[in-house]
Short mmCIF file of C-alpha atoms and ligand atoms in Angstrom, two decimals:
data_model
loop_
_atom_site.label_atom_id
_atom_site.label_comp_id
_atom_site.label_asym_id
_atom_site.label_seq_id
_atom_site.Cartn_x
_atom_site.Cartn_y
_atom_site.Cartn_z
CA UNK T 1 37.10 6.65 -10.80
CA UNK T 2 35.75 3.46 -11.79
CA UNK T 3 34.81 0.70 -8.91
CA UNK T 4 34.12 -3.05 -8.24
CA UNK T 5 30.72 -2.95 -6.48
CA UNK T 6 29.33 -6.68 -4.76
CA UNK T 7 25.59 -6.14 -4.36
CA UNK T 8 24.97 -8.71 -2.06
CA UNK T 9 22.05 -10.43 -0.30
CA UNK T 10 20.13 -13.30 0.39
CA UNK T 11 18.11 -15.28 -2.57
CA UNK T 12 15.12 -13.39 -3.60
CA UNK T 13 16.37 -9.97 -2.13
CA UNK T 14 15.81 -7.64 -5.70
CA UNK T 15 19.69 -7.98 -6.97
CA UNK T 16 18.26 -9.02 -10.30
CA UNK T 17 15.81 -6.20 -10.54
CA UNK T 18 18.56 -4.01 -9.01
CA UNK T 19 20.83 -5.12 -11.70
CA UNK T 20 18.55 -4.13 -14.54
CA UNK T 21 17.61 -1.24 -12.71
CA UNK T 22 21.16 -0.08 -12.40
CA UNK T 23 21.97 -1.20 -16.75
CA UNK T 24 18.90 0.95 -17.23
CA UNK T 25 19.67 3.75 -16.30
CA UNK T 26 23.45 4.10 -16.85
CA UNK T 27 22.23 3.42 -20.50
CA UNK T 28 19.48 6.30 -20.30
CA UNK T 29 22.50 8.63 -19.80
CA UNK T 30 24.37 7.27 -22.58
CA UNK T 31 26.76 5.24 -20.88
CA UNK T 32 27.91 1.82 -22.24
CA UNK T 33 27.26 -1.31 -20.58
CA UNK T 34 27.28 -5.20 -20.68
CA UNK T 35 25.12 -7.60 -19.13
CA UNK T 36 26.52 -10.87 -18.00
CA UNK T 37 25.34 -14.06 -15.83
CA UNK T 38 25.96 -17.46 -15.12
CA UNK T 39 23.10 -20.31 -14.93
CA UNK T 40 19.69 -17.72 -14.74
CA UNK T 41 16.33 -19.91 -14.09
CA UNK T 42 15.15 -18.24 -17.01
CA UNK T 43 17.80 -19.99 -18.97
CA UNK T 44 20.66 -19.34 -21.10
CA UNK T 45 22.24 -15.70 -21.59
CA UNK T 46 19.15 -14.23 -19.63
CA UNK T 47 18.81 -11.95 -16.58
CA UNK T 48 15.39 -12.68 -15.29
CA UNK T 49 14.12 -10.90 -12.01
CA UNK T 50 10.77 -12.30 -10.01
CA UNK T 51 9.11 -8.89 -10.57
CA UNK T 52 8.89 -9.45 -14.55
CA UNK T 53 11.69 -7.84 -16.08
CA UNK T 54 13.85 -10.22 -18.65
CA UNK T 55 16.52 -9.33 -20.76
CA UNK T 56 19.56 -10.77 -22.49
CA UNK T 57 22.85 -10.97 -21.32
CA UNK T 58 26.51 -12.76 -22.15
CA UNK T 59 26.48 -15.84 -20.20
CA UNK T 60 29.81 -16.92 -18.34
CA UNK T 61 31.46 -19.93 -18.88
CA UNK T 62 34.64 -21.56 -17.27
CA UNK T 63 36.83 -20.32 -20.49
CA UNK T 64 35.32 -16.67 -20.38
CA UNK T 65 37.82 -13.93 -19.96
CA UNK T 66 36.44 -10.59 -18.95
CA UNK T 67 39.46 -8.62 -20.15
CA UNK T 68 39.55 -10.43 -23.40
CA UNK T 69 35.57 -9.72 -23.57
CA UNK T 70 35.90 -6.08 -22.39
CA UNK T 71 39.24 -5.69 -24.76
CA UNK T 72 37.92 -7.22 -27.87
CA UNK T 73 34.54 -4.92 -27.68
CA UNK T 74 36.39 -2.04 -27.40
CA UNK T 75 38.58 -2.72 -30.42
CA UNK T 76 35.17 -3.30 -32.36
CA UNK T 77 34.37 0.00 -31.97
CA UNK T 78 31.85 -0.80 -29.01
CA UNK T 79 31.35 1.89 -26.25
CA UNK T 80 32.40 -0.04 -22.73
CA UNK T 81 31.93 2.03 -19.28
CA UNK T 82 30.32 -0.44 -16.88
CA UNK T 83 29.29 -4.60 -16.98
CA UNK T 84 26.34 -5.54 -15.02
CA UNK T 85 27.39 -9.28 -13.77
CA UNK T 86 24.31 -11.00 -12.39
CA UNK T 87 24.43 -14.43 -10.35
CA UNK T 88 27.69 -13.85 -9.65
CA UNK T 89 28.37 -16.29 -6.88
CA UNK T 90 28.89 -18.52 -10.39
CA UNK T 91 32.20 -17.15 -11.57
CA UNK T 92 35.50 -18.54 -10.53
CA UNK T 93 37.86 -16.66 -8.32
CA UNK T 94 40.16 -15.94 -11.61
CA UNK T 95 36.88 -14.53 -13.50
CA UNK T 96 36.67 -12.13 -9.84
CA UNK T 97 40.28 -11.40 -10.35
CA UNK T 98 39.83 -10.36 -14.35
CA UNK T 99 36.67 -7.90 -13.16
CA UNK T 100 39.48 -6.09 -11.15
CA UNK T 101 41.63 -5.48 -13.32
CA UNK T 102 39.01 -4.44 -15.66
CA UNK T 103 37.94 -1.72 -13.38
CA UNK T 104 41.60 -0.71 -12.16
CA UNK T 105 43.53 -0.54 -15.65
CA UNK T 106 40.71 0.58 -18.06
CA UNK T 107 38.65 2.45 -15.58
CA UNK T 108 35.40 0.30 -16.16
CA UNK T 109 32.79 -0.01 -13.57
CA UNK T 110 32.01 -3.52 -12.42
CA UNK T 111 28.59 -3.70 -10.64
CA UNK T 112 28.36 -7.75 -9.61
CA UNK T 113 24.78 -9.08 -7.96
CA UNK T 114 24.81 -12.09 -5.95
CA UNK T 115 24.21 -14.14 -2.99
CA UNK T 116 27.60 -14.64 -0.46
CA UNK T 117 26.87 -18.35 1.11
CA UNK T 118 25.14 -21.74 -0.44
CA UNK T 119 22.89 -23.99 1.44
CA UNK T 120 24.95 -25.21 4.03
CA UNK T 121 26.12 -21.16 5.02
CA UNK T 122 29.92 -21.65 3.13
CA UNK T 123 30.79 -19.10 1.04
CA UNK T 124 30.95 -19.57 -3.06
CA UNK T 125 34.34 -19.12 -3.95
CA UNK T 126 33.52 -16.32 -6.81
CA UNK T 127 31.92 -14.39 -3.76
CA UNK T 128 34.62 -14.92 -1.69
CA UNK T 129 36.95 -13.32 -4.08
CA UNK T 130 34.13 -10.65 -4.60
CA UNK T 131 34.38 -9.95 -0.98
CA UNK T 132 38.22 -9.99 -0.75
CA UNK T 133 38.44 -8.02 -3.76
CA UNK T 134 35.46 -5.27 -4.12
CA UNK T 135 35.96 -1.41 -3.54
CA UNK T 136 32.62 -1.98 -2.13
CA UNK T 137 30.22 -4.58 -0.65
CA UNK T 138 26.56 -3.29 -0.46
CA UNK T 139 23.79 -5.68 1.29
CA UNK T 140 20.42 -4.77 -0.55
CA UNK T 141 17.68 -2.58 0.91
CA UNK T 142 15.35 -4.67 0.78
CA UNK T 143 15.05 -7.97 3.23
CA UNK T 144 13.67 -11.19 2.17
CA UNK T 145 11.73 -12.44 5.36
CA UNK T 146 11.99 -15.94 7.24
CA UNK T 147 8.46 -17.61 7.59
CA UNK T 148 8.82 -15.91 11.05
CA UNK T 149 8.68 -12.74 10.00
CA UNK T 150 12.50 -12.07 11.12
CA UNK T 151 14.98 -10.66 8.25
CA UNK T 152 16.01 -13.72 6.47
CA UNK T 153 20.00 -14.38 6.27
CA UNK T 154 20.31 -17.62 5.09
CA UNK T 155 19.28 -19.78 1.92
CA UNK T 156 17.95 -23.32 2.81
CA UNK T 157 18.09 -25.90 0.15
CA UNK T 158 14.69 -28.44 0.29
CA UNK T 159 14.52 -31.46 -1.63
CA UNK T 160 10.46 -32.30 -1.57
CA UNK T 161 9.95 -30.06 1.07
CA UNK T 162 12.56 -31.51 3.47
CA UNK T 163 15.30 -29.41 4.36
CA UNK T 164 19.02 -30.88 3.17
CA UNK T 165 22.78 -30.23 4.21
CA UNK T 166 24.21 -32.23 1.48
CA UNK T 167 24.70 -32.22 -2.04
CA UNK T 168 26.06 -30.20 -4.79
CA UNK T 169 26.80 -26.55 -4.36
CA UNK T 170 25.75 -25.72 -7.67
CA UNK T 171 21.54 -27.13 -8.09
CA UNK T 172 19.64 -24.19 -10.19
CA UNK T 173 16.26 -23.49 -8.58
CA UNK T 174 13.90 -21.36 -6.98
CA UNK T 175 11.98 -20.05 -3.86
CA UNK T 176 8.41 -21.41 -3.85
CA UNK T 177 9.53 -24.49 -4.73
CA UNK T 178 9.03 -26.06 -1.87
CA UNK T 179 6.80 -29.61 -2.33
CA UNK T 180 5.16 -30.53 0.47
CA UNK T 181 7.16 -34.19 0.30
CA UNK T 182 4.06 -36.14 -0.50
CA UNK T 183 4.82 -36.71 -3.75
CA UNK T 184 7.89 -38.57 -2.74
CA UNK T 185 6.56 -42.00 -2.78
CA UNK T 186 5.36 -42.49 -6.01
CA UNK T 187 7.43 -44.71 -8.16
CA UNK T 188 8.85 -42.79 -10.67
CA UNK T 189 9.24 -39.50 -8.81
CA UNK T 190 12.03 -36.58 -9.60
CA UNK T 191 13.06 -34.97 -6.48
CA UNK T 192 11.66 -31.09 -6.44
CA UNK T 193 15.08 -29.09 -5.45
CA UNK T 194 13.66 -25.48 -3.83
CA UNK T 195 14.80 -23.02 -1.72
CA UNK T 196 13.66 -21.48 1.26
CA UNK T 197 15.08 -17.79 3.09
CA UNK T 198 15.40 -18.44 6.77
CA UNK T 199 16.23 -16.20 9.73
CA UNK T 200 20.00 -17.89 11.42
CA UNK T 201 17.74 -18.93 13.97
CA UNK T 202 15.37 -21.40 12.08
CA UNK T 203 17.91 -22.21 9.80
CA UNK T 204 20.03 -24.17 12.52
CA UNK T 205 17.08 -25.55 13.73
CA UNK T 206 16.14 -26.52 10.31
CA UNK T 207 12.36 -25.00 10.57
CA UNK T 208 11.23 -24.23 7.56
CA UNK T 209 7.72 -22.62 6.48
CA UNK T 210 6.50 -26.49 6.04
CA UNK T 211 7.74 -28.17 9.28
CA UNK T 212 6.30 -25.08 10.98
CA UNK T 213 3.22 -26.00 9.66
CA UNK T 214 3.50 -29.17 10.81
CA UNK T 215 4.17 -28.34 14.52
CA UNK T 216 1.87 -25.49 14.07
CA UNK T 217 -1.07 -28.69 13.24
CA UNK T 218 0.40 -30.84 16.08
CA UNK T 219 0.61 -27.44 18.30
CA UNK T 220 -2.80 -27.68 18.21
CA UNK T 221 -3.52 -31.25 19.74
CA UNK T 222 -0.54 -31.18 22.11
CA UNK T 223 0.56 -27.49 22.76
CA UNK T 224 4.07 -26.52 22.82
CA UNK T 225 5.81 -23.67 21.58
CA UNK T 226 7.20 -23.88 18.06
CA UNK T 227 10.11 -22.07 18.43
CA UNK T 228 11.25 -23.94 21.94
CA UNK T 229 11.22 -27.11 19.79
CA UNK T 230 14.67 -28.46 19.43
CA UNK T 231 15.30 -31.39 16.56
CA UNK T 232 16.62 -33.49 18.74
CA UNK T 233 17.50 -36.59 16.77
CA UNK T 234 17.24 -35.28 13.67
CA UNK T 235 20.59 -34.76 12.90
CA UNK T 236 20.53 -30.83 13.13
CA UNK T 237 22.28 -28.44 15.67
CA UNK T 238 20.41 -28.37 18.72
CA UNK T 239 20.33 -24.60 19.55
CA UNK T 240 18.96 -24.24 23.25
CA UNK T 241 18.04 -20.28 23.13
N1 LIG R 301 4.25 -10.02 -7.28
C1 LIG R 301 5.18 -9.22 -6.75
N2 LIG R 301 4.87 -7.98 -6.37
C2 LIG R 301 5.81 -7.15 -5.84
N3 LIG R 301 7.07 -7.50 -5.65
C3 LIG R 301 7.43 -8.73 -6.01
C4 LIG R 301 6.52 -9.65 -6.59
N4 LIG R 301 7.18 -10.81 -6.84
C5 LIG R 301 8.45 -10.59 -6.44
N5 LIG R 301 8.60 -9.35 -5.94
C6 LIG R 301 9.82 -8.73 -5.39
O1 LIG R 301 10.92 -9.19 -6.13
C7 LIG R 301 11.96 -9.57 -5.23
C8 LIG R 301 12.80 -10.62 -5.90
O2 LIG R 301 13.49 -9.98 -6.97
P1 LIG R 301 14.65 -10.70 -7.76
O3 LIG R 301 15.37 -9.61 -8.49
O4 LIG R 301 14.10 -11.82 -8.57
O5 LIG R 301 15.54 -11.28 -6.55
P2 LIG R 301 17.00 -11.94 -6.52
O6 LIG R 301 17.67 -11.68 -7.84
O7 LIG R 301 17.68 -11.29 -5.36
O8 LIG R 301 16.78 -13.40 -6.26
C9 LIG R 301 11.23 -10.03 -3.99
O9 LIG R 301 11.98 -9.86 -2.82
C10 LIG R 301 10.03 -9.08 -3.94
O10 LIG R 301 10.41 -7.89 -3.26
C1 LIG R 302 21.64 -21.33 -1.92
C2 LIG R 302 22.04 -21.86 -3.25
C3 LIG R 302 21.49 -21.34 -4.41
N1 LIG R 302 21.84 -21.85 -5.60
C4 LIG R 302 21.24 -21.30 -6.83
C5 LIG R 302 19.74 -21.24 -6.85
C6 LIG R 302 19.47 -20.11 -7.84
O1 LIG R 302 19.48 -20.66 -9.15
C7 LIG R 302 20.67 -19.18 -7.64
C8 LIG R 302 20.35 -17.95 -6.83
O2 LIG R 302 19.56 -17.11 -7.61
P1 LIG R 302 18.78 -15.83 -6.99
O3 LIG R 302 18.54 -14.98 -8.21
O4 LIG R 302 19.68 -15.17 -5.99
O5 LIG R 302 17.53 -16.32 -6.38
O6 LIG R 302 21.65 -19.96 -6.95
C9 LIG R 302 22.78 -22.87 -5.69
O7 LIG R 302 23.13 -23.31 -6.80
N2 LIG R 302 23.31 -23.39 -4.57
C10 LIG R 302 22.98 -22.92 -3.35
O8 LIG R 302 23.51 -23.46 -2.33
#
């Protein structure tokens, strides 16, 4: 019996090399697949993963109708048992709701990839519906770390380094983008967007790998312990543990 399958997990967890993992080798056994996603850094109708692997896919726009994209395959002749749907977090709730059906009336396996929760920890609404809707919810194997070395759970948005709590919650970017905010004077200067995988912990506190540094430098002239540091003043949630 066909499922709905949310592979789920922080940003830079593997769900893109999972995903063409997973179209690789339903396709090695003759199955029938297609690759979607929604705004890839590589670009365009891509599915790009950090370990190398590239390929093409269908990319999803507002007007996209799975069932009229499964249907109309189909009636070309084209074999149909499974869509990958990478960066998933993209597609509306309705787009979540046509995946369903896809797997419950045609018997179609849906296997979506992406993260739950945006910058500031609230859910995107196509994962929501993923969540609400999915036979099965399965957090990847693999953890991407906080600079602490704790499993990271959260995905921090920086803009030059400095962590933010406002703004769009759509900005395309990447981990290891994170400036180190000097740049931010010159005249002239476009804002670097990056992201940054935090443990809960550092994420309220709104320590990332760069203000760590920092305290780590100032640790060293007047010694305190990095983690006991609250941001008092700094407009972020004072956690006292
Ligand atoms: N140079 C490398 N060597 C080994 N593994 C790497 C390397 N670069 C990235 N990775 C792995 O790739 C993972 C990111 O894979 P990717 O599919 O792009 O993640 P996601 O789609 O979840 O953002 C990292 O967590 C890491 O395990
Ligand atoms: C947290 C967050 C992320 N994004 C974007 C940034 C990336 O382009 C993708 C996630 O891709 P990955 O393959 O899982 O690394 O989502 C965003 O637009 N808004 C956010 O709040």
């Amino acid at each position: 019996m066909a499922e709905l399958v949310f592979f789920s997990g922080t940003m830079d967890c593997g769900k893109s090399t999972l995903a063409l993992q997973m179209d690789h080798n339903h396709r090695a056994r003759g199955r029938g697949g297609v690759r979607f996603s929604r705004n890839d850094r590589a670009g365009e109708s891509r599915i790009s993963s950090r370990l190398g692997l590239e390929t093409d896919a269908v990319e999803v726009l507002d007007g996209t109708d799975f069932w009229e994209e499964v249907m109309r395959r189909r009636t070309h002749g084209q074999r149909v048992d499974y869509l990958i749907c990478d960066e998933a977090q993209f597609y509306t709730p309705e787009q979540v709701e046509q995946l369903a059906k896809v797997v419950d009336e045609i018997d179609v396996d849906v296997f979506a990839f992406g993260i739950t929760a945006d910058f500031r920890t609230r859910l995107f609404p196509g994962s929501q519906r993923l969540i609400e809707l999915a036979d099965r919810v399965q957090v990847l194997q693999v953890e991407a770390l906080c600079w602490c070395g704790r499993r990271a759970t959260h995905n921090a948005r920086t803009v030059d380094g400095v962590m933010v709590t406002e703004g769009a919650q759509v900005v395309v970017g990447d981990v290891d983008m994170a400036a180190d905010g000097t740049a931010a004077s010159d005249a002239g200067h476009v804002p670097v967007v990056g992201y940054e995988t935090l443990c809960r912990r550092h994420f309220m506190r709104r320590v990332t790998a760069h203000g760590a540094n920092l305290m780590a430098e100032q640790d060293q002239l007047l010694p305190f312990d990095v983690d006991a540091c609250l941001w008092h003043g700094s407009g972020g949630p004072a956690a006292g543990t």
